[in-house]
Amino acid sequence: MVEPVPSNASEDEPERPDEERKNPFDKPADPVDPADRGDGASAEHGHTGAGEKAQAAGGGGGRGKAKKQRSFWKELPILIGIALVLAFLIQQFLARVYMIPSGSMEETLHGCPGCTPDRILVDKLVYDFSEPEPGEVVVFRGPDSWVGGQLAEDDSNAVADFFQMVGSAFGLAPPDERDFVKRIIATGGQTVECCDDENRVLVDGKPLDEPYLHLEGARPQAPFPKVTVPEGYVWMMGDNRNNSADSRAHNEEGTASGAVPEDNIIGKARLIVLPPSRWDVISAPNPQESTANAMSAPAWQQGLPLGVGVVAAWPVLKIGRRISSAVGGAVRRGR
């Protein structure tokens, strides 16, 4: 009789999962709350992930090491360069600072050789949305009748022109000889002449009310014959009437050659920005309106919008940064 060969059941049986190898007569374990299981799984996963991250950071021969921050002194030239480029673009397309080179606009604007001239901020966008009005102080490109044929066709040194342009763009040098600052006295279609019995300029036969007028030495204004300003042109005069080479000086009798095309206007003078002792809004009362002074707000009130803008700029910037940071954090968490 052949005796059965004893066998090791545990070795003969195939491997089973832990749950299958449990004794069927054992008391079943208490069910695990899914929330607890999720916490545990999350914790386990968190520990595993942390370990993997630590291993990844520690491995690879130090390839995961954080990059060393760039020195402030190395970043400083970059920041300065960016600031200069932005300032240059703003002054070319939005607003620009001009230096007043002469005294033709005294006492509204101060300028003289050897002194500290005013620097004014010129708005370049205003005439994209509105028409030039009498009384406004503007910077404009002189037409040929103002600058002369020789200067209009001047082929000067390109390098010198470049540095002069950069300097004038930041208000560090006077504008070139083609740029002027004057006040608009009359617009297209109007007639202008000087003077009536009270030595006042007449536009369409009516005397002007010019509170900004400065007559140096208390001398009367020099008379000039009636001129009809062509459509699309303006008649320019300086506030320092006896010391200003304006439309009168460049006009040939019987013509309107001293008038300036509206297309030559660069922008409207808004503020005196330097020196600090001269900070002020540049007034622009319409001399053709007898109620100009009564209807216009005082200079300090005209400057209120700018003051509010300056005061509000910092809080707006801070709020913008916080919103940007919050949005960026939400996007990162969503990933």
Tab-separated table of N, CA and C in Angstrom, residues 19 21 121 181 187-188 227 299 312 321 330 333:
chain	number	residue	atom	x	y	z
A	19	GLU	N	-6.020	39.373	1.460
A	19	GLU	CA	-7.399	39.215	1.874
A	19	GLU	C	-7.890	37.799	1.647
A	21	ARG	N	-6.039	35.034	1.719
A	21	ARG	CA	-5.381	34.086	2.602
A	21	ARG	C	-5.838	34.181	4.033
A	121	LEU	N	5.322	120.360	-19.564
A	121	LEU	CA	4.805	119.075	-20.038
A	121	LEU	C	3.789	119.337	-21.135
A	181	VAL	N	7.117	127.673	-29.053
A	181	VAL	CA	5.981	127.678	-28.130
A	181	VAL	C	5.350	129.068	-28.161
A	187	THR	N	-8.080	131.439	-35.189
A	187	THR	CA	-8.101	130.173	-35.932
A	187	THR	C	-8.582	130.403	-37.356
A	188	GLY	N	-8.652	129.338	-38.131
A	188	GLY	CA	-8.985	129.432	-39.547
A	188	GLY	C	-10.299	130.152	-39.820
A	227	VAL	N	-5.243	140.564	-41.226
A	227	VAL	CA	-4.879	139.300	-41.899
A	227	VAL	C	-6.040	138.328	-41.733
A	299	ALA	N	-6.512	128.336	-11.301
A	299	ALA	CA	-5.452	127.412	-11.699
A	299	ALA	C	-5.324	126.243	-10.747
A	312	ALA	N	-3.742	108.907	-6.125
A	312	ALA	CA	-4.385	107.597	-6.267
A	312	ALA	C	-3.507	106.575	-6.959
A	321	ARG	N	-1.266	94.873	-7.781
A	321	ARG	CA	-0.297	93.824	-7.485
A	321	ARG	C	-0.933	92.703	-6.675
A	330	ALA	N	-4.129	81.306	-7.576
A	330	ALA	CA	-5.249	80.441	-7.930
A	330	ALA	C	-4.930	79.587	-9.149
A	333	ARG	N	-2.575	76.790	-8.059
A	333	ARG	CA	-3.256	75.750	-7.313
A	333	ARG	C	-4.117	74.888	-8.213
